[in-house]
Tab-separated table of N, CA and C in Angstrom:
chain	number	residue	atom	x	y	z
A	14	MET	N	1.154	-26.585	-0.144
A	14	MET	CA	2.508	-25.981	-0.049
A	14	MET	C	3.156	-25.909	-1.435
A	15	THR	N	3.032	-26.964	-2.245
A	15	THR	CA	3.742	-27.044	-3.573
A	15	THR	C	3.113	-25.946	-4.485
A	16	THR	N	1.777	-25.655	-4.418
A	16	THR	CA	1.233	-24.646	-5.186
A	16	THR	C	1.905	-23.267	-4.820
A	17	GLU	N	1.922	-22.956	-3.586
A	17	GLU	CA	2.512	-21.622	-3.186
A	17	GLU	C	4.025	-21.582	-3.692
A	18	VAL	N	4.778	-22.649	-3.644
A	18	VAL	CA	6.145	-22.636	-4.091
A	18	VAL	C	6.212	-22.320	-5.524
A	19	GLU	N	5.227	-22.967	-6.311
A	19	GLU	CA	5.184	-22.811	-7.817
A	19	GLU	C	4.744	-21.419	-8.109
A	20	LEU	N	3.873	-20.785	-7.408
A	20	LEU	CA	3.367	-19.408	-7.524
A	20	LEU	C	4.610	-18.411	-7.330
A	21	VAL	N	5.337	-18.693	-6.219
A	21	VAL	CA	6.466	-17.757	-6.026
A	21	VAL	C	7.520	-17.951	-7.034
A	22	ARG	N	7.766	-19.078	-7.516
A	22	ARG	CA	8.669	-19.425	-8.610
A	22	ARG	C	8.195	-18.760	-9.923
A	23	GLY	N	6.854	-18.798	-10.193
A	23	GLY	CA	6.334	-18.218	-11.409
A	23	GLY	C	6.426	-16.743	-11.329
A	24	ILE	N	6.160	-16.033	-10.144
A	24	ILE	CA	6.231	-14.598	-10.098
A	24	ILE	C	7.788	-14.163	-10.311
A	25	PHE	N	8.738	-14.938	-9.867
A	25	PHE	CA	10.174	-14.541	-10.029
A	25	PHE	C	10.597	-14.879	-11.490
A	26	ILE	N	9.953	-15.795	-12.138
A	26	ILE	CA	10.197	-15.985	-13.624
A	26	ILE	C	9.596	-14.841	-14.386
A	27	GLY	N	8.392	-14.431	-13.983
A	27	GLY	CA	7.793	-13.252	-14.536
A	27	GLY	C	8.663	-11.927	-14.452
A	28	PHE	N	9.257	-11.774	-13.276
A	28	PHE	CA	10.077	-10.644	-12.962
A	28	PHE	C	11.406	-10.698	-13.906
A	29	ALA	N	11.900	-12.022	-14.003
A	29	ALA	CA	13.108	-12.264	-14.787
A	29	ALA	C	12.839	-11.864	-16.219
A	30	ILE	N	11.747	-12.040	-16.662
A	30	ILE	CA	11.370	-11.670	-18.088
A	30	ILE	C	10.980	-10.142	-18.149
A	31	CYS	N	10.158	-9.700	-17.349
A	31	CYS	CA	9.614	-8.333	-17.522
A	31	CYS	C	10.651	-7.241	-17.240
A	32	PHE	N	11.451	-7.395	-16.171
A	32	PHE	CA	12.407	-6.295	-15.780
A	32	PHE	C	13.470	-6.063	-16.857
A	33	PRO	N	14.060	-7.180	-17.523
A	33	PRO	CA	14.996	-6.862	-18.566
A	33	PRO	C	14.334	-6.243	-19.810
A	34	VAL	N	13.041	-6.721	-20.116
A	34	VAL	CA	12.321	-6.231	-21.223
A	34	VAL	C	12.090	-4.728	-21.061
A	35	ALA	N	11.603	-4.428	-19.790
A	35	ALA	CA	11.382	-2.998	-19.448
A	35	ALA	C	12.561	-2.186	-19.501
A	36	PHE	N	13.733	-2.780	-18.979
A	36	PHE	CA	15.032	-2.038	-19.149
A	36	PHE	C	15.383	-1.657	-20.619
A	37	VAL	N	15.166	-2.710	-21.462
A	37	VAL	CA	15.524	-2.406	-22.945
A	37	VAL	C	14.596	-1.311	-23.520
A	38	VAL	N	13.373	-1.472	-23.232
A	38	VAL	CA	12.418	-0.439	-23.671
A	38	VAL	C	12.794	0.856	-23.217
A	39	LEU	N	12.971	0.889	-21.900
A	39	LEU	CA	13.391	2.237	-21.295
A	39	LEU	C	14.682	2.826	-21.855
A	40	PHE	N	15.573	2.026	-22.070
A	40	PHE	CA	16.884	2.415	-22.749
A	40	PHE	C	16.663	2.889	-24.165
A	41	LEU	N	15.845	2.227	-24.956
A	41	LEU	CA	15.589	2.532	-26.324
A	41	LEU	C	14.679	3.764	-26.354
A	42	ALA	N	13.774	4.000	-25.455
A	42	ALA	CA	12.988	5.184	-25.420
A	42	ALA	C	13.712	6.355	-24.940
A	43	THR	N	14.581	6.289	-24.079
A	43	THR	CA	15.279	7.459	-23.582
A	43	THR	C	16.713	7.633	-24.215
A	44	GLY	N	17.309	6.625	-24.589
A	44	GLY	CA	18.673	6.654	-25.110
A	44	GLY	C	19.704	6.897	-24.073
A	45	SER	N	19.416	6.670	-22.856
A	45	SER	CA	20.167	6.995	-21.679
A	45	SER	C	20.272	5.759	-20.789
A	46	LEU	N	21.510	5.258	-20.639
A	46	LEU	CA	21.677	4.155	-19.711
A	46	LEU	C	21.357	4.585	-18.300
A	47	SER	N	21.744	5.665	-17.858
A	47	SER	CA	21.581	6.136	-16.413
A	47	SER	C	20.180	6.307	-16.155
A	48	ILE	N	19.276	6.916	-17.127
A	48	ILE	CA	17.932	7.117	-16.911
A	48	ILE	C	17.237	5.685	-16.892
A	49	ALA	N	17.661	4.711	-17.758
A	49	ALA	CA	17.111	3.349	-17.768
A	49	ALA	C	17.382	2.706	-16.364
A	50	VAL	N	18.540	2.821	-15.841
A	50	VAL	CA	18.856	2.240	-14.588
A	50	VAL	C	18.096	2.810	-13.464
A	51	PHE	N	17.985	4.166	-13.354
A	51	PHE	CA	17.194	4.814	-12.310
A	51	PHE	C	15.778	4.416	-12.459
A	52	ALA	N	15.265	4.334	-13.726
A	52	ALA	CA	13.804	3.981	-13.916
A	52	ALA	C	13.482	2.614	-13.495
A	53	ILE	N	14.415	1.636	-13.867
A	53	ILE	CA	14.177	0.324	-13.409
A	53	ILE	C	14.241	0.124	-11.803
A	54	GLY	N	15.144	0.936	-11.184
A	54	GLY	CA	15.246	0.991	-9.825
A	54	GLY	C	13.809	1.481	-9.191
A	55	SER	N	13.369	2.562	-9.863
A	55	SER	CA	12.086	3.063	-9.374
A	55	SER	C	10.880	2.112	-9.563
A	56	ILE	N	10.934	1.357	-10.603
A	56	ILE	CA	9.866	0.413	-10.863
A	56	ILE	C	10.042	-0.783	-9.902
A	57	ALA	N	11.265	-1.134	-9.706
A	57	ALA	CA	11.480	-2.181	-8.576
A	57	ALA	C	10.968	-1.783	-7.193
A	58	PHE	N	11.172	-0.563	-6.855
A	58	PHE	CA	10.633	0.040	-5.591
A	58	PHE	C	9.060	0.070	-5.632
A	59	ILE	N	8.443	0.337	-6.772
A	59	ILE	CA	7.045	0.341	-6.948
A	59	ILE	C	6.369	-1.084	-6.673
A	60	VAL	N	7.081	-1.928	-7.360
A	60	VAL	CA	6.492	-3.295	-7.296
A	60	VAL	C	6.743	-3.900	-5.916
A	61	GLY	N	7.992	-3.633	-5.304
A	61	GLY	CA	8.187	-4.090	-4.029
A	61	GLY	C	7.270	-3.501	-2.989
A	62	SER	N	7.119	-2.309	-3.102
A	62	SER	CA	6.255	-1.518	-2.117
A	62	SER	C	4.830	-2.070	-2.225
A	63	LEU	N	4.338	-2.343	-3.401
A	63	LEU	CA	2.940	-2.746	-3.691
A	63	LEU	C	2.812	-4.188	-3.042
A	64	LEU	N	3.754	-5.046	-3.315
A	64	LEU	CA	3.644	-6.422	-2.882
A	64	LEU	C	3.836	-6.467	-1.400
A	65	GLY	N	4.703	-5.673	-0.855
A	65	GLY	CA	4.964	-5.637	0.529
A	65	GLY	C	3.770	-5.046	1.255
A	66	PHE	N	3.130	-4.043	0.733
A	66	PHE	CA	1.899	-3.496	1.248
A	66	PHE	C	0.833	-4.535	1.381
A	67	THR	N	0.552	-5.154	0.319
A	67	THR	CA	-0.439	-6.250	0.366
A	67	THR	C	-0.210	-7.470	1.225
A	68	SER	N	1.042	-7.663	1.413
A	68	SER	CA	1.420	-8.781	2.344
A	68	SER	C	1.303	-8.348	3.801
A	69	VAL	N	1.850	-7.178	4.091
A	69	VAL	CA	1.960	-6.716	5.536
A	69	VAL	C	0.652	-6.093	6.064
A	70	ALA	N	0.243	-4.985	5.193
A	70	ALA	CA	-1.008	-4.261	5.614
A	70	ALA	C	-2.206	-5.013	5.434
A	71	LEU	N	-2.330	-5.697	4.369
A	71	LEU	CA	-3.603	-6.356	4.092
A	71	LEU	C	-3.657	-7.785	4.283
A	72	ASP	N	-2.459	-8.333	4.614
A	72	ASP	CA	-2.319	-9.804	5.100
A	72	ASP	C	-2.733	-10.788	4.020
A	73	TRP	N	-2.424	-10.344	2.677
A	73	TRP	CA	-2.629	-11.175	1.667
A	73	TRP	C	-1.508	-12.330	1.389
A	74	SER	N	-1.808	-13.525	1.211
A	74	SER	CA	-0.783	-14.451	0.809
A	74	SER	C	-0.711	-14.471	-0.661
A	75	LEU	N	0.303	-15.104	-1.202
A	75	LEU	CA	0.478	-15.085	-2.680
A	75	LEU	C	-0.355	-16.165	-3.355
A	76	GLY	N	-1.456	-15.699	-3.951
A	76	GLY	CA	-2.273	-16.608	-4.675
A	76	GLY	C	-2.118	-16.447	-6.100
A	77	VAL	N	-3.010	-17.024	-6.874
A	77	VAL	CA	-3.056	-17.004	-8.330
A	77	VAL	C	-3.118	-15.568	-8.816
A	78	GLY	N	-4.179	-14.917	-8.280
A	78	GLY	CA	-4.398	-13.477	-8.675
A	78	GLY	C	-3.232	-12.627	-8.437
A	79	GLU	N	-2.669	-12.728	-7.213
A	79	GLU	CA	-1.524	-11.849	-6.958
A	79	GLU	C	-0.315	-12.286	-7.811
A	80	SER	N	-0.120	-13.505	-8.056
A	80	SER	CA	0.926	-13.945	-8.972
A	80	SER	C	0.843	-13.375	-10.276
A	81	ILE	N	-0.365	-13.423	-10.823
A	81	ILE	CA	-0.649	-12.865	-12.209
A	81	ILE	C	-0.390	-11.322	-12.106
A	82	ALA	N	-0.998	-10.725	-11.157
A	82	ALA	CA	-0.958	-9.288	-10.986
A	82	ALA	C	0.487	-8.698	-10.739
A	83	GLY	N	1.274	-9.624	-10.139
A	83	GLY	CA	2.680	-9.290	-9.958
A	83	GLY	C	3.472	-8.806	-11.036
A	84	THR	N	3.329	-9.574	-12.097
A	84	THR	CA	3.961	-9.264	-13.423
A	84	THR	C	3.194	-8.133	-14.194
A	85	ILE	N	1.911	-8.100	-14.083
A	85	ILE	CA	1.115	-7.032	-14.657
A	85	ILE	C	1.535	-5.671	-14.174
A	86	VAL	N	1.666	-5.539	-12.859
A	86	VAL	CA	2.025	-4.199	-12.323
A	86	VAL	C	3.230	-3.626	-12.825
A	87	ILE	N	4.278	-4.442	-13.236
A	87	ILE	CA	5.372	-3.935	-13.824
A	87	ILE	C	5.030	-3.038	-15.141
A	88	GLY	N	4.179	-3.525	-15.821
A	88	GLY	CA	3.810	-2.733	-17.068
A	88	GLY	C	3.081	-1.484	-16.688
A	89	LEU	N	2.294	-1.500	-15.616
A	89	LEU	CA	1.679	-0.259	-15.135
A	89	LEU	C	2.709	0.738	-14.617
A	90	ALA	N	3.636	0.117	-13.873
A	90	ALA	CA	4.694	0.927	-13.139
A	90	ALA	C	5.688	1.651	-14.128
A	91	VAL	N	5.868	0.910	-15.320
A	91	VAL	CA	6.797	1.422	-16.323
A	91	VAL	C	6.310	2.726	-16.968
A	92	ASP	N	4.960	2.889	-17.081
A	92	ASP	CA	4.320	3.899	-17.825
A	92	ASP	C	4.813	5.368	-17.484
A	93	TYR	N	4.635	5.594	-16.242
A	93	TYR	CA	4.998	7.095	-15.718
A	93	TYR	C	6.434	7.375	-15.838
A	94	THR	N	7.274	6.363	-15.468
A	94	THR	CA	8.622	6.491	-15.524
A	94	THR	C	9.237	6.766	-16.953
A	95	VAL	N	8.659	6.012	-17.859
A	95	VAL	CA	9.184	6.131	-19.260
A	95	VAL	C	8.740	7.508	-19.781
A	96	HIS	N	7.628	7.933	-19.468
A	96	HIS	CA	7.187	9.275	-19.963
A	96	HIS	C	7.949	10.389	-19.571
A	97	LEU	N	8.268	10.309	-18.086
A	97	LEU	CA	9.054	11.333	-17.508
A	97	LEU	C	10.434	11.269	-17.975
A	98	GLY	N	11.028	10.091	-18.066
A	98	GLY	CA	12.426	9.885	-18.560
A	98	GLY	C	12.501	10.404	-19.958
A	99	HIS	N	11.524	10.140	-20.851
A	99	HIS	CA	11.730	10.565	-22.282
A	99	HIS	C	11.609	12.074	-22.354
A	100	ALA	N	10.632	12.615	-21.557
A	100	ALA	CA	10.601	14.141	-21.570
A	100	ALA	C	11.884	14.812	-21.077
A	101	TYR	N	12.548	14.180	-20.023
A	101	TYR	CA	13.763	14.621	-19.553
A	101	TYR	C	14.866	14.674	-20.647
A	102	THR	N	14.977	13.558	-21.391
A	102	THR	CA	15.966	13.394	-22.365
A	102	THR	C	15.576	14.340	-23.743
A	103	GLU	N	14.493	14.609	-23.784
A	103	GLU	CA	14.086	15.597	-24.984
A	103	GLU	C	14.152	17.018	-24.694
A	104	ALA	N	14.434	17.374	-23.476
A	104	ALA	CA	14.562	18.767	-23.078
A	104	ALA	C	15.627	19.476	-23.831
A	105	ALA	N	15.432	20.634	-24.262
A	105	ALA	CA	16.476	21.344	-25.116
A	105	ALA	C	17.617	21.853	-24.199
A	106	SER	N	17.336	22.120	-22.972
A	106	SER	CA	18.312	22.654	-22.124
A	106	SER	C	19.518	21.638	-21.709
A	107	GLU	N	20.594	22.092	-21.425
A	107	GLU	CA	21.681	21.217	-20.985
A	107	GLU	C	21.862	21.087	-19.464
A	108	SER	N	21.276	22.052	-18.784
A	108	SER	CA	21.369	21.862	-17.176
A	108	SER	C	20.402	20.817	-16.724
A	109	ARG	N	20.867	20.200	-15.798
A	109	ARG	CA	19.983	19.090	-15.178
A	109	ARG	C	18.633	19.685	-14.492
A	110	GLU	N	18.844	20.887	-13.843
A	110	GLU	CA	17.706	21.481	-13.259
A	110	GLU	C	16.665	21.979	-14.224
A	111	ASP	N	17.082	22.357	-15.369
A	111	ASP	CA	16.135	22.839	-16.435
A	111	ASP	C	15.470	21.685	-17.115
A	112	LYS	N	16.214	20.521	-17.211
A	112	LYS	CA	15.586	19.287	-17.712
A	112	LYS	C	14.600	18.789	-16.866
A	113	VAL	N	14.874	18.772	-15.456
A	113	VAL	CA	13.966	18.246	-14.610
A	113	VAL	C	12.553	19.141	-14.496
A	114	SER	N	12.920	20.343	-14.556
A	114	SER	CA	11.687	21.372	-14.652
A	114	SER	C	10.816	21.140	-15.865
A	115	TYR	N	11.554	20.896	-16.982
A	115	TYR	CA	10.790	20.722	-18.330
A	115	TYR	C	9.985	19.376	-18.278
A	116	ALA	N	10.664	18.343	-17.768
A	116	ALA	CA	9.917	17.043	-17.669
A	116	ALA	C	8.724	17.166	-16.743
A	117	ALA	N	8.983	17.795	-15.535
A	117	ALA	CA	7.865	17.954	-14.597
A	117	ALA	C	6.696	18.784	-15.115
A	118	THR	N	7.058	19.812	-15.876
A	118	THR	CA	6.080	20.657	-16.428
A	118	THR	C	5.341	20.113	-17.622
A	119	VAL	N	6.035	19.504	-18.549
A	119	VAL	CA	5.498	18.968	-19.765
A	119	VAL	C	4.729	17.648	-19.432
A	120	MET	N	5.368	16.793	-18.699
A	120	MET	CA	4.743	15.492	-18.523
A	120	MET	C	4.107	15.300	-17.139
A	121	GLY	N	4.512	16.191	-16.241
A	121	GLY	CA	3.865	15.966	-14.903
A	121	GLY	C	2.435	15.964	-14.752
A	122	VAL	N	1.831	16.919	-15.511
A	122	VAL	CA	0.328	17.092	-15.483
A	122	VAL	C	-0.283	15.876	-16.166
A	123	THR	N	0.285	15.403	-17.238
A	123	THR	CA	-0.176	14.233	-18.058
A	123	THR	C	-0.106	13.051	-17.268
A	124	VAL	N	1.033	12.788	-16.539
A	124	VAL	CA	1.155	11.647	-15.681
A	124	VAL	C	0.089	11.584	-14.534
A	125	VAL	N	-0.145	12.826	-13.894
A	125	VAL	CA	-1.088	12.856	-12.803
A	125	VAL	C	-2.410	12.554	-13.401
A	126	ALA	N	-2.854	13.213	-14.476
A	126	ALA	CA	-4.151	13.043	-15.251
A	126	ALA	C	-4.334	11.630	-15.504
A	127	GLY	N	-3.328	10.825	-16.083
A	127	GLY	CA	-3.401	9.457	-16.323
A	127	GLY	C	-3.588	8.663	-15.035
A	128	GLY	N	-2.888	9.004	-14.016
A	128	GLY	CA	-3.105	8.375	-12.778
A	128	GLY	C	-4.498	8.489	-12.218
A	129	ILE	N	-4.997	9.756	-12.280
A	129	ILE	CA	-6.502	9.927	-11.832
A	129	ILE	C	-7.402	9.199	-12.559
A	130	THR	N	-7.254	9.111	-13.939
A	130	THR	CA	-8.257	8.273	-14.737
A	130	THR	C	-8.102	6.739	-14.402
A	131	THR	N	-6.936	6.334	-14.263
A	131	THR	CA	-6.797	4.848	-13.976
A	131	THR	C	-7.285	4.538	-12.610
A	132	LEU	N	-7.038	5.354	-11.611
A	132	LEU	CA	-7.667	5.270	-10.308
A	132	LEU	C	-9.040	5.252	-10.356
A	133	GLY	N	-9.707	6.058	-11.181
A	133	GLY	CA	-11.091	6.122	-11.371
A	133	GLY	C	-11.675	4.837	-11.829
A	134	SER	N	-10.980	4.323	-12.892
A	134	SER	CA	-11.513	3.126	-13.517
A	134	SER	C	-11.425	1.871	-12.487
A	135	SER	N	-10.478	1.964	-11.648
A	135	SER	CA	-10.282	0.900	-10.631
A	135	SER	C	-11.438	0.974	-9.557
A	136	LEU	N	-11.927	2.181	-9.355
A	136	LEU	CA	-13.059	2.401	-8.368
A	136	LEU	C	-14.295	1.365	-8.707
A	137	PHE	N	-14.543	1.281	-9.938
A	137	PHE	CA	-15.677	0.303	-10.349
A	137	PHE	C	-15.481	-1.102	-9.981
A	138	MET	N	-14.211	-1.504	-10.071
A	138	MET	CA	-13.931	-2.923	-9.653
A	138	MET	C	-14.055	-3.115	-8.228
A	139	PHE	N	-13.888	-2.173	-7.325
A	139	PHE	CA	-14.084	-2.387	-5.821
A	139	PHE	C	-15.342	-2.843	-5.518
A	140	ALA	N	-16.488	-2.590	-6.283
A	140	ALA	CA	-17.753	-2.931	-5.961
A	140	ALA	C	-18.061	-4.422	-6.438
A	141	CYS	N	-17.164	-5.072	-7.115
A	141	CYS	CA	-17.393	-6.448	-7.629
A	141	CYS	C	-17.487	-7.499	-6.537
A	142	GLN	N	-18.365	-8.393	-6.754
A	142	GLN	CA	-18.460	-9.490	-5.710
A	142	GLN	C	-17.365	-10.615	-5.836
A	143	VAL	N	-16.965	-10.623	-7.017
A	143	VAL	CA	-15.845	-11.736	-7.304
A	143	VAL	C	-14.625	-11.179	-6.647
A	144	THR	N	-14.023	-11.929	-5.752
A	144	THR	CA	-12.813	-11.547	-5.040
A	144	THR	C	-11.623	-11.107	-5.929
A	145	PHE	N	-11.433	-11.912	-6.952
A	145	PHE	CA	-10.299	-11.590	-7.927
A	145	PHE	C	-10.398	-10.215	-8.399
A	146	PHE	N	-11.563	-9.643	-8.783
A	146	PHE	CA	-11.725	-8.311	-9.284
A	146	PHE	C	-11.486	-7.291	-8.182
A	147	SER	N	-11.948	-7.449	-7.024
A	147	SER	CA	-11.777	-6.529	-5.953
A	147	SER	C	-10.254	-6.435	-5.588
A	148	LYS	N	-9.688	-7.631	-5.584
A	148	LYS	CA	-8.278	-7.570	-5.354
A	148	LYS	C	-7.446	-6.931	-6.505
A	149	MET	N	-7.826	-7.159	-7.709
A	149	MET	CA	-7.259	-6.575	-8.810
A	149	MET	C	-7.456	-5.102	-8.708
A	150	ALA	N	-8.592	-4.599	-8.283
A	150	ALA	CA	-8.748	-3.133	-8.124
A	150	ALA	C	-7.736	-2.577	-7.035
A	151	THR	N	-7.577	-3.208	-5.971
A	151	THR	CA	-6.590	-2.904	-4.996
A	151	THR	C	-5.190	-2.838	-5.487
A	152	LEU	N	-4.814	-3.813	-6.293
A	152	LEU	CA	-3.580	-3.897	-6.922
A	152	LEU	C	-3.355	-2.759	-8.088
A	153	ILE	N	-4.307	-2.543	-8.745
A	153	ILE	CA	-4.334	-1.370	-9.768
A	153	ILE	C	-4.106	-0.021	-8.971
A	154	ALA	N	-5.065	0.173	-8.076
A	154	ALA	CA	-5.072	1.350	-7.328
A	154	ALA	C	-3.726	1.677	-6.673
A	155	GLY	N	-3.200	0.570	-5.948
A	155	GLY	CA	-2.011	0.588	-5.356
A	155	GLY	C	-0.714	0.830	-6.183
A	156	THR	N	-0.728	0.165	-7.406
A	156	THR	CA	0.318	0.440	-8.390
A	156	THR	C	0.341	1.847	-8.842
A	157	ILE	N	-0.780	2.362	-9.120
A	157	ILE	CA	-0.965	3.809	-9.689
A	157	ILE	C	-0.555	4.766	-8.425
A	158	GLY	N	-0.903	4.534	-7.271
A	158	GLY	CA	-0.524	5.383	-6.096
A	158	GLY	C	0.997	5.313	-5.963
A	159	PHE	N	1.615	4.085	-5.900
A	159	PHE	CA	3.080	3.969	-5.704
A	159	PHE	C	3.760	4.494	-6.951
A	160	SER	N	3.229	4.390	-8.102
A	160	SER	CA	3.849	4.759	-9.341
A	160	SER	C	3.849	6.354	-9.423
A	161	LEU	N	2.832	6.964	-8.977
A	161	LEU	CA	2.861	8.438	-8.881
A	161	LEU	C	3.869	8.926	-7.881
A	162	LEU	N	3.920	8.237	-6.748
A	162	LEU	CA	4.765	8.698	-5.589
A	162	LEU	C	6.235	8.518	-6.000
A	163	PHE	N	6.574	7.329	-6.570
A	163	PHE	CA	7.975	7.058	-6.851
A	163	PHE	C	8.334	7.793	-8.188
A	164	SER	N	7.500	7.911	-9.261
A	164	SER	CA	7.997	8.482	-10.460
A	164	SER	C	8.169	9.968	-10.257
A	165	LEU	N	7.327	10.619	-9.565
A	165	LEU	CA	7.342	12.151	-9.324
A	165	LEU	C	8.190	12.529	-8.239
A	166	LEU	N	8.334	11.740	-7.084
A	166	LEU	CA	8.967	12.230	-5.960
A	166	LEU	C	10.396	11.571	-5.760
A	167	PHE	N	10.583	10.445	-6.475
A	167	PHE	CA	11.808	9.736	-6.421
A	167	PHE	C	12.699	9.750	-7.754
A	168	PHE	N	11.906	9.332	-8.897
A	168	PHE	CA	12.577	9.212	-10.088
A	168	PHE	C	13.077	10.590	-10.670
A	169	VAL	N	12.089	11.505	-10.750
A	169	VAL	CA	12.308	12.829	-11.250
A	169	VAL	C	13.528	13.583	-10.531
A	170	PRO	N	13.586	13.630	-9.149
A	170	PRO	CA	14.674	14.287	-8.537
A	170	PRO	C	15.917	13.554	-8.708
A	171	LEU	N	16.061	12.294	-9.191
A	171	LEU	CA	17.384	11.707	-9.309
A	171	LEU	C	18.080	12.301	-10.548
């Protein structure tokens, strides 16, 4: 029981470090406080959805691998939102609709292509015999799936 308590404490310490750092990076990359706040919200939804899915649907308890991966997925989740947020801020137009259209057109294809290649790389890990690697494959694939979902269908429309 002590190990599980420490793992939960460790993941929250990781979150306490990763989320503020991600917020600062997003703010510096986009130059917009509102985009940084919306992006951090999207990232929190991605991480929460992934950890909730593994807990509820896959019945995983929080182990060492999940604890390590919990902070790693924040880095993966930041990728798509920062690219889309940066494209939004770089749009020449002043209207919100045109900026969304620009970001989705310029970065949307790149984000989806990056997601497909990362999903493809995780497929090789599903065949591994070592449980850590197959779980990591699930976590990577889930992170990419939720990242695409939330960055394209939640973050961009905000």
